Amino acid sequence: ADWMRIDRLWLTASFEAGKRDYRAAADDGIFSDYTFLRTNLFATVELGRRTAWSLYLSHEPERHDNENDDTTTTLVSTDVAVRF
């Protein structure tokens, strides 16, 4: 989904759900099947004529058949830009 106000705001969000199925591959015990829900958010807000604030957020939990393999990855990045 995208939402823009050309003069001040740009917002992009995405949601992806999926399942990795390793049963079809050779059962070597290294990988376990899992489901995931990947969320990404990017926003830029014009704070003034020359200044903008940006945010990037990524969050991806994985739920494995083997609970010991469960992981969650989260990334947050932000900045303020001043144009000369």
PDB file of N, CA and C in Angstrom:
ATOM      1  N   ALA A   1       0.851  -1.176   0.000  1.00  0.00           N
ATOM      2  CA  ALA A   1       0.000   0.000   0.000  1.00  0.00           C
ATOM      3  C   ALA A   1       0.893   1.235   0.000  1.00  0.00           C
ATOM      4  N   ASP A   2       0.525   2.211  -0.761  1.00  0.00           N
ATOM      5  CA  ASP A   2       1.234   3.484  -0.807  1.00  0.00           C
ATOM      6  C   ASP A   2       0.236   4.601  -0.536  1.00  0.00           C
ATOM      7  N   TRP A   3       0.710   5.607   0.170  1.00  0.00           N
ATOM      8  CA  TRP A   3      -0.097   6.798   0.387  1.00  0.00           C
ATOM      9  C   TRP A   3       0.823   7.997   0.293  1.00  0.00           C
ATOM     10  N   MET A   4       0.460   8.950  -0.541  1.00  0.00           N
ATOM     11  CA  MET A   4       1.297  10.134  -0.718  1.00  0.00           C
ATOM     12  C   MET A   4       0.446  11.385  -0.665  1.00  0.00           C
ATOM     13  N   ARG A   5       0.987  12.356   0.010  1.00  0.00           N
ATOM     14  CA  ARG A   5       0.541  13.737  -0.128  1.00  0.00           C
ATOM     15  C   ARG A   5       1.741  14.436  -0.712  1.00  0.00           C
ATOM     16  N   ILE A   6       1.655  14.816  -1.942  1.00  0.00           N
ATOM     17  CA  ILE A   6       2.817  15.281  -2.694  1.00  0.00           C
ATOM     18  C   ILE A   6       3.573  16.382  -1.972  1.00  0.00           C
ATOM     19  N   ASP A   7       2.895  17.200  -1.224  1.00  0.00           N
ATOM     20  CA  ASP A   7       3.577  18.326  -0.583  1.00  0.00           C
ATOM     21  C   ASP A   7       4.280  17.962   0.724  1.00  0.00           C
ATOM     22  N   ARG A   8       3.906  16.861   1.430  1.00  0.00           N
ATOM     23  CA  ARG A   8       4.471  16.659   2.764  1.00  0.00           C
ATOM     24  C   ARG A   8       4.769  15.224   3.176  1.00  0.00           C
ATOM     25  N   LEU A   9       4.135  14.218   2.599  1.00  0.00           N
ATOM     26  CA  LEU A   9       4.210  12.878   3.182  1.00  0.00           C
ATOM     27  C   LEU A   9       4.263  11.795   2.109  1.00  0.00           C
ATOM     28  N   TRP A  10       5.090  10.790   2.367  1.00  0.00           N
ATOM     29  CA  TRP A  10       5.129   9.584   1.543  1.00  0.00           C
ATOM     30  C   TRP A  10       5.161   8.403   2.506  1.00  0.00           C
ATOM     31  N   LEU A  11       4.237   7.469   2.365  1.00  0.00           N
ATOM     32  CA  LEU A  11       4.141   6.315   3.246  1.00  0.00           C
ATOM     33  C   LEU A  11       3.949   5.067   2.398  1.00  0.00           C
ATOM     34  N   THR A  12       4.793   4.055   2.634  1.00  0.00           N
ATOM     35  CA  THR A  12       4.686   2.781   1.938  1.00  0.00           C
ATOM     36  C   THR A  12       4.702   1.672   2.978  1.00  0.00           C
ATOM     37  N   ALA A  13       3.737   0.763   2.889  1.00  0.00           N
ATOM     38  CA  ALA A  13       3.671  -0.372   3.811  1.00  0.00           C
ATOM     39  C   ALA A  13       3.427  -1.641   3.006  1.00  0.00           C
ATOM     40  N   SER A  14       4.070  -2.724   3.422  1.00  0.00           N
ATOM     41  CA  SER A  14       3.833  -4.011   2.771  1.00  0.00           C
ATOM     42  C   SER A  14       3.782  -5.112   3.824  1.00  0.00           C
ATOM     43  N   PHE A  15       2.939  -6.090   3.560  1.00  0.00           N
ATOM     44  CA  PHE A  15       2.789  -7.252   4.428  1.00  0.00           C
ATOM     45  C   PHE A  15       2.865  -8.496   3.550  1.00  0.00           C
ATOM     46  N   GLU A  16       3.724  -9.421   3.923  1.00  0.00           N
ATOM     47  CA  GLU A  16       3.888 -10.653   3.159  1.00  0.00           C
ATOM     48  C   GLU A  16       3.795 -11.825   4.116  1.00  0.00           C
ATOM     49  N   ALA A  17       2.934 -12.758   3.807  1.00  0.00           N
ATOM     50  CA  ALA A  17       2.823 -13.985   4.593  1.00  0.00           C
ATOM     51  C   ALA A  17       3.328 -15.133   3.738  1.00  0.00           C
ATOM     52  N   GLY A  18       3.970 -16.099   4.384  1.00  0.00           N
ATOM     53  CA  GLY A  18       4.486 -17.213   3.604  1.00  0.00           C
ATOM     54  C   GLY A  18       4.786 -18.427   4.449  1.00  0.00           C
ATOM     55  N   LYS A  19       5.101 -19.499   3.780  1.00  0.00           N
ATOM     56  CA  LYS A  19       5.482 -20.738   4.446  1.00  0.00           C
ATOM     57  C   LYS A  19       6.622 -21.371   3.662  1.00  0.00           C
ATOM     58  N   ARG A  20       7.659 -21.752   4.366  1.00  0.00           N
ATOM     59  CA  ARG A  20       8.777 -22.498   3.771  1.00  0.00           C
ATOM     60  C   ARG A  20       8.554 -23.972   4.106  1.00  0.00           C
ATOM     61  N   ASP A  21       8.523 -24.771   3.070  1.00  0.00           N
ATOM     62  CA  ASP A  21       8.248 -26.192   3.254  1.00  0.00           C
ATOM     63  C   ASP A  21       9.470 -26.988   2.810  1.00  0.00           C
ATOM     64  N   TYR A  22      10.193 -27.520   3.774  1.00  0.00           N
ATOM     65  CA  TYR A  22      11.401 -28.284   3.466  1.00  0.00           C
ATOM     66  C   TYR A  22      11.129 -29.784   3.398  1.00  0.00           C
ATOM     67  N   ARG A  23       9.885 -30.191   3.630  1.00  0.00           N
ATOM     68  CA  ARG A  23       9.580 -31.627   3.588  1.00  0.00           C
ATOM     69  C   ARG A  23       9.821 -32.215   2.206  1.00  0.00           C
ATOM     70  N   ALA A  24       9.650 -31.395   1.174  1.00  0.00           N
ATOM     71  CA  ALA A  24       9.859 -31.879  -0.192  1.00  0.00           C
ATOM     72  C   ALA A  24      11.344 -32.132  -0.472  1.00  0.00           C
ATOM     73  N   ALA A  25      12.195 -31.475   0.275  1.00  0.00           N
ATOM     74  CA  ALA A  25      13.649 -31.655   0.093  1.00  0.00           C
ATOM     75  C   ALA A  25      14.113 -32.861   0.910  1.00  0.00           C
ATOM     76  N   ALA A  26      15.357 -33.233   0.721  1.00  0.00           N
ATOM     77  CA  ALA A  26      15.925 -34.345   1.485  1.00  0.00           C
ATOM     78  C   ALA A  26      15.868 -34.017   2.977  1.00  0.00           C
ATOM     79  N   ASP A  27      15.464 -34.980   3.769  1.00  0.00           N
ATOM     80  CA  ASP A  27      15.341 -34.773   5.221  1.00  0.00           C
ATOM     81  C   ASP A  27      16.703 -34.959   5.873  1.00  0.00           C
ATOM     82  N   ASP A  28      17.488 -33.871   5.907  1.00  0.00           N
ATOM     83  CA  ASP A  28      18.816 -33.952   6.503  1.00  0.00           C
ATOM     84  C   ASP A  28      18.834 -33.420   7.929  1.00  0.00           C
ATOM     85  N   GLY A  29      17.674 -32.941   8.420  1.00  0.00           N
ATOM     86  CA  GLY A  29      17.591 -32.482   9.805  1.00  0.00           C
ATOM     87  C   GLY A  29      18.149 -31.094  10.039  1.00  0.00           C
ATOM     88  N   ILE A  30      18.627 -30.418   9.004  1.00  0.00           N
ATOM     89  CA  ILE A  30      19.205 -29.093   9.182  1.00  0.00           C
ATOM     90  C   ILE A  30      18.121 -28.023   9.215  1.00  0.00           C
ATOM     91  N   PHE A  31      17.109 -28.150   8.360  1.00  0.00           N
ATOM     92  CA  PHE A  31      16.074 -27.132   8.243  1.00  0.00           C
ATOM     93  C   PHE A  31      14.749 -27.645   8.794  1.00  0.00           C
ATOM     94  N   SER A  32      13.938 -26.731   9.314  1.00  0.00           N
ATOM     95  CA  SER A  32      12.586 -27.086   9.723  1.00  0.00           C
ATOM     96  C   SER A  32      11.603 -26.166   9.007  1.00  0.00           C
ATOM     97  N   ASP A  33      10.424 -26.688   8.694  1.00  0.00           N
ATOM     98  CA  ASP A  33       9.389 -25.892   8.043  1.00  0.00           C
ATOM     99  C   ASP A  33       9.015 -24.726   8.943  1.00  0.00           C
ATOM    100  N   TYR A  34       8.634 -23.602   8.311  1.00  0.00           N
ATOM    101  CA  TYR A  34       8.199 -22.460   9.116  1.00  0.00           C
ATOM    102  C   TYR A  34       7.275 -21.550   8.351  1.00  0.00           C
ATOM    103  N   THR A  35       6.527 -20.746   9.087  1.00  0.00           N
ATOM    104  CA  THR A  35       5.682 -19.697   8.515  1.00  0.00           C
ATOM    105  C   THR A  35       6.272 -18.354   8.923  1.00  0.00           C
ATOM    106  N   PHE A  36       5.989 -17.335   8.106  1.00  0.00           N
ATOM    107  CA  PHE A  36       6.498 -16.007   8.438  1.00  0.00           C
ATOM    108  C   PHE A  36       5.486 -14.953   8.033  1.00  0.00           C
ATOM    109  N   LEU A  37       5.589 -13.805   8.663  1.00  0.00           N
ATOM    110  CA  LEU A  37       4.811 -12.625   8.308  1.00  0.00           C
ATOM    111  C   LEU A  37       5.785 -11.459   8.284  1.00  0.00           C
ATOM    112  N   ARG A  38       6.135 -11.022   7.083  1.00  0.00           N
ATOM    113  CA  ARG A  38       7.116  -9.948   6.898  1.00  0.00           C
ATOM    114  C   ARG A  38       6.367  -8.623   6.768  1.00  0.00           C
ATOM    115  N   THR A  39       6.766  -7.647   7.570  1.00  0.00           N
ATOM    116  CA  THR A  39       6.148  -6.323   7.552  1.00  0.00           C
ATOM    117  C   THR A  39       7.229  -5.289   7.268  1.00  0.00           C
ATOM    118  N   ASN A  40       6.977  -4.414   6.291  1.00  0.00           N
ATOM    119  CA  ASN A  40       7.894  -3.323   5.977  1.00  0.00           C
ATOM    120  C   ASN A  40       7.124  -2.015   5.963  1.00  0.00           C
ATOM    121  N   LEU A  41       7.752  -0.990   6.508  1.00  0.00           N
ATOM    122  CA  LEU A  41       7.148   0.336   6.528  1.00  0.00           C
ATOM    123  C   LEU A  41       8.228   1.349   6.193  1.00  0.00           C
ATOM    124  N   PHE A  42       7.919   2.235   5.257  1.00  0.00           N
ATOM    125  CA  PHE A  42       8.829   3.320   4.918  1.00  0.00           C
ATOM    126  C   PHE A  42       8.020   4.605   4.907  1.00  0.00           C
ATOM    127  N   ALA A  43       8.536   5.626   5.568  1.00  0.00           N
ATOM    128  CA  ALA A  43       7.829   6.908   5.610  1.00  0.00           C
ATOM    129  C   ALA A  43       8.830   8.044   5.497  1.00  0.00           C
ATOM    130  N   THR A  44       8.440   9.071   4.770  1.00  0.00           N
ATOM    131  CA  THR A  44       9.195  10.321   4.708  1.00  0.00           C
ATOM    132  C   THR A  44       8.213  11.456   4.935  1.00  0.00           C
ATOM    133  N   VAL A  45       8.571  12.335   5.865  1.00  0.00           N
ATOM    134  CA  VAL A  45       7.737  13.481   6.195  1.00  0.00           C
ATOM    135  C   VAL A  45       8.552  14.740   5.976  1.00  0.00           C
ATOM    136  N   GLU A  46       8.032  15.642   5.165  1.00  0.00           N
ATOM    137  CA  GLU A  46       8.687  16.939   4.967  1.00  0.00           C
ATOM    138  C   GLU A  46       8.390  17.806   6.189  1.00  0.00           C
ATOM    139  N   LEU A  47       9.426  18.149   6.932  1.00  0.00           N
ATOM    140  CA  LEU A  47       9.256  18.960   8.140  1.00  0.00           C
ATOM    141  C   LEU A  47       9.285  20.454   7.835  1.00  0.00           C
ATOM    142  N   GLY A  48       9.887  20.778   6.751  1.00  0.00           N
ATOM    143  CA  GLY A  48      10.004  22.169   6.322  1.00  0.00           C
ATOM    144  C   GLY A  48      10.405  22.193   4.864  1.00  0.00           C
ATOM    145  N   ARG A  49      10.669  23.366   4.350  1.00  0.00           N
ATOM    146  CA  ARG A  49      11.019  23.486   2.938  1.00  0.00           C
ATOM    147  C   ARG A  49      12.296  22.739   2.580  1.00  0.00           C
ATOM    148  N   ARG A  50      13.230  22.633   3.520  1.00  0.00           N
ATOM    149  CA  ARG A  50      14.525  21.996   3.241  1.00  0.00           C
ATOM    150  C   ARG A  50      14.807  20.787   4.121  1.00  0.00           C
ATOM    151  N   THR A  51      13.889  20.419   5.003  1.00  0.00           N
ATOM    152  CA  THR A  51      14.157  19.372   5.984  1.00  0.00           C
ATOM    153  C   THR A  51      13.130  18.236   5.867  1.00  0.00           C
ATOM    154  N   ALA A  52      13.639  16.999   5.929  1.00  0.00           N
ATOM    155  CA  ALA A  52      12.758  15.827   5.866  1.00  0.00           C
ATOM    156  C   ALA A  52      13.223  14.783   6.878  1.00  0.00           C
ATOM    157  N   TRP A  53      12.259  14.074   7.431  1.00  0.00           N
ATOM    158  CA  TRP A  53      12.533  12.977   8.359  1.00  0.00           C
ATOM    159  C   TRP A  53      12.084  11.684   7.693  1.00  0.00           C
ATOM    160  N   SER A  54      12.920  10.645   7.749  1.00  0.00           N
ATOM    161  CA  SER A  54      12.597   9.348   7.143  1.00  0.00           C
ATOM    162  C   SER A  54      12.700   8.242   8.177  1.00  0.00           C
ATOM    163  N   LEU A  55      11.874   7.225   7.995  1.00  0.00           N
ATOM    164  CA  LEU A  55      11.854   6.059   8.878  1.00  0.00           C
ATOM    165  C   LEU A  55      11.707   4.817   8.035  1.00  0.00           C
ATOM    166  N   TYR A  56      12.497   3.794   8.342  1.00  0.00           N
ATOM    167  CA  TYR A  56      12.345   2.477   7.724  1.00  0.00           C
ATOM    168  C   TYR A  56      12.219   1.458   8.847  1.00  0.00           C
ATOM    169  N   LEU A  57      11.210   0.600   8.763  1.00  0.00           N
ATOM    170  CA  LEU A  57      10.985  -0.438   9.764  1.00  0.00           C
ATOM    171  C   LEU A  57      10.719  -1.749   9.045  1.00  0.00           C
ATOM    172  N   SER A  58      11.437  -2.779   9.431  1.00  0.00           N
ATOM    173  CA  SER A  58      11.234  -4.120   8.894  1.00  0.00           C
ATOM    174  C   SER A  58      11.133  -5.085  10.070  1.00  0.00           C
ATOM    175  N   HIS A  59      10.115  -5.938  10.063  1.00  0.00           N
ATOM    176  CA  HIS A  59       9.894  -6.890  11.159  1.00  0.00           C
ATOM    177  C   HIS A  59       9.481  -8.220  10.543  1.00  0.00           C
ATOM    178  N   GLU A  60      10.205  -9.293  10.895  1.00  0.00           N
ATOM    179  CA  GLU A  60       9.922 -10.602  10.307  1.00  0.00           C
ATOM    180  C   GLU A  60      10.068 -11.721  11.335  1.00  0.00           C
ATOM    181  N   PRO A  61       8.964 -12.095  11.966  1.00  0.00           N
ATOM    182  CA  PRO A  61       9.015 -13.261  12.848  1.00  0.00           C
ATOM    183  C   PRO A  61       8.875 -14.558  12.043  1.00  0.00           C
ATOM    184  N   GLU A  62       9.610 -15.578  12.439  1.00  0.00           N
ATOM    185  CA  GLU A  62       9.517 -16.909  11.844  1.00  0.00           C
ATOM    186  C   GLU A  62       9.088 -17.878  12.927  1.00  0.00           C
ATOM    187  N   ARG A  63       8.058 -18.665  12.648  1.00  0.00           N
ATOM    188  CA  ARG A  63       7.574 -19.671  13.589  1.00  0.00           C
ATOM    189  C   ARG A  63       7.809 -21.041  12.960  1.00  0.00           C
ATOM    190  N   HIS A  64       8.784 -21.767  13.515  1.00  0.00           N
ATOM    191  CA  HIS A  64       9.205 -23.052  12.967  1.00  0.00           C
ATOM    192  C   HIS A  64       8.437 -24.203  13.601  1.00  0.00           C
ATOM    193  N   ASP A  65       8.373 -25.312  12.853  1.00  0.00           N
ATOM    194  CA  ASP A  65       7.804 -26.537  13.422  1.00  0.00           C
ATOM    195  C   ASP A  65       8.611 -26.961  14.642  1.00  0.00           C
ATOM    196  N   ASN A  66       9.913 -26.783  14.583  1.00  0.00           N
ATOM    197  CA  ASN A  66      10.797 -27.025  15.717  1.00  0.00           C
ATOM    198  C   ASN A  66      10.945 -25.688  16.463  1.00  0.00           C
ATOM    199  N   GLU A  67      10.289 -25.522  17.599  1.00  0.00           N
ATOM    200  CA  GLU A  67      10.259 -24.236  18.307  1.00  0.00           C
ATOM    201  C   GLU A  67      11.651 -23.692  18.640  1.00  0.00           C
ATOM    202  N   ASN A  68      12.636 -24.540  18.753  1.00  0.00           N
ATOM    203  CA  ASN A  68      13.997 -24.073  19.049  1.00  0.00           C
ATOM    204  C   ASN A  68      14.588 -23.254  17.906  1.00  0.00           C
ATOM    205  N   ASP A  69      13.999 -23.352  16.715  1.00  0.00           N
ATOM    206  CA  ASP A  69      14.491 -22.620  15.547  1.00  0.00           C
ATOM    207  C   ASP A  69      13.780 -21.282  15.337  1.00  0.00           C
ATOM    208  N   ASP A  70      12.786 -20.946  16.170  1.00  0.00           N
ATOM    209  CA  ASP A  70      12.039 -19.689  16.006  1.00  0.00           C
ATOM    210  C   ASP A  70      12.982 -18.489  16.084  1.00  0.00           C
ATOM    211  N   THR A  71      12.765 -17.527  15.188  1.00  0.00           N
ATOM    212  CA  THR A  71      13.561 -16.297  15.185  1.00  0.00           C
ATOM    213  C   THR A  71      12.670 -15.113  14.830  1.00  0.00           C
ATOM    214  N   THR A  72      13.139 -13.941  15.199  1.00  0.00           N
ATOM    215  CA  THR A  72      12.506 -12.697  14.785  1.00  0.00           C
ATOM    216  C   THR A  72      13.605 -11.712  14.429  1.00  0.00           C
ATOM    217  N   THR A  73      13.478 -11.109  13.258  1.00  0.00           N
ATOM    218  CA  THR A  73      14.434 -10.104  12.815  1.00  0.00           C
ATOM    219  C   THR A  73      13.716  -8.771  12.718  1.00  0.00           C
ATOM    220  N   THR A  74      14.296  -7.740  13.354  1.00  0.00           N
ATOM    221  CA  THR A  74      13.721  -6.399  13.314  1.00  0.00           C
ATOM    222  C   THR A  74      14.823  -5.406  12.973  1.00  0.00           C
ATOM    223  N   LEU A  75      14.506  -4.507  12.045  1.00  0.00           N
ATOM    224  CA  LEU A  75      15.442  -3.463  11.643  1.00  0.00           C
ATOM    225  C   LEU A  75      14.715  -2.130  11.690  1.00  0.00           C
ATOM    226  N   VAL A  76      15.326  -1.153  12.340  1.00  0.00           N
ATOM    227  CA  VAL A  76      14.781   0.202  12.398  1.00  0.00           C
ATOM    228  C   VAL A  76      15.892   1.158  11.980  1.00  0.00           C
ATOM    229  N   SER A  77      15.568   2.043  11.044  1.00  0.00           N
ATOM    230  CA  SER A  77      16.526   3.040  10.596  1.00  0.00           C
ATOM    231  C   SER A  77      15.784   4.361  10.425  1.00  0.00           C
ATOM    232  N   THR A  78      16.410   5.437  10.858  1.00  0.00           N
ATOM    233  CA  THR A  78      15.791   6.750  10.744  1.00  0.00           C
ATOM    234  C   THR A  78      16.861   7.795  10.455  1.00  0.00           C
ATOM    235  N   ASP A  79      16.452   8.875   9.825  1.00  0.00           N
ATOM    236  CA  ASP A  79      17.382   9.973   9.589  1.00  0.00           C
ATOM    237  C   ASP A  79      16.618  11.272   9.390  1.00  0.00           C
ATOM    238  N   VAL A  80      17.353  12.352   9.558  1.00  0.00           N
ATOM    239  CA  VAL A  80      16.859  13.692   9.253  1.00  0.00           C
ATOM    240  C   VAL A  80      17.780  14.253   8.189  1.00  0.00           C
ATOM    241  N   ALA A  81      17.212  14.744   7.092  1.00  0.00           N
ATOM    242  CA  ALA A  81      18.003  15.301   6.004  1.00  0.00           C
ATOM    243  C   ALA A  81      17.717  16.787   5.853  1.00  0.00           C
ATOM    244  N   VAL A  82      18.793  17.540   5.691  1.00  0.00           N
ATOM    245  CA  VAL A  82      18.657  18.988   5.451  1.00  0.00           C
ATOM    246  C   VAL A  82      19.313  19.265   4.104  1.00  0.00           C
ATOM    247  N   ARG A  83      18.537  19.832   3.196  1.00  0.00           N
ATOM    248  CA  ARG A  83      19.041  20.144   1.856  1.00  0.00           C
ATOM    249  C   ARG A  83      19.539  21.589   1.819  1.00  0.00           C
ATOM    250  N   PHE A  84      20.676  21.777   1.144  1.00  0.00           N
ATOM    251  CA  PHE A  84      21.265  23.116   1.022  1.00  0.00           C
ATOM    252  C   PHE A  84      21.073  23.629  -0.371  1.00  0.00           C
TER     253      PHE A  84
END
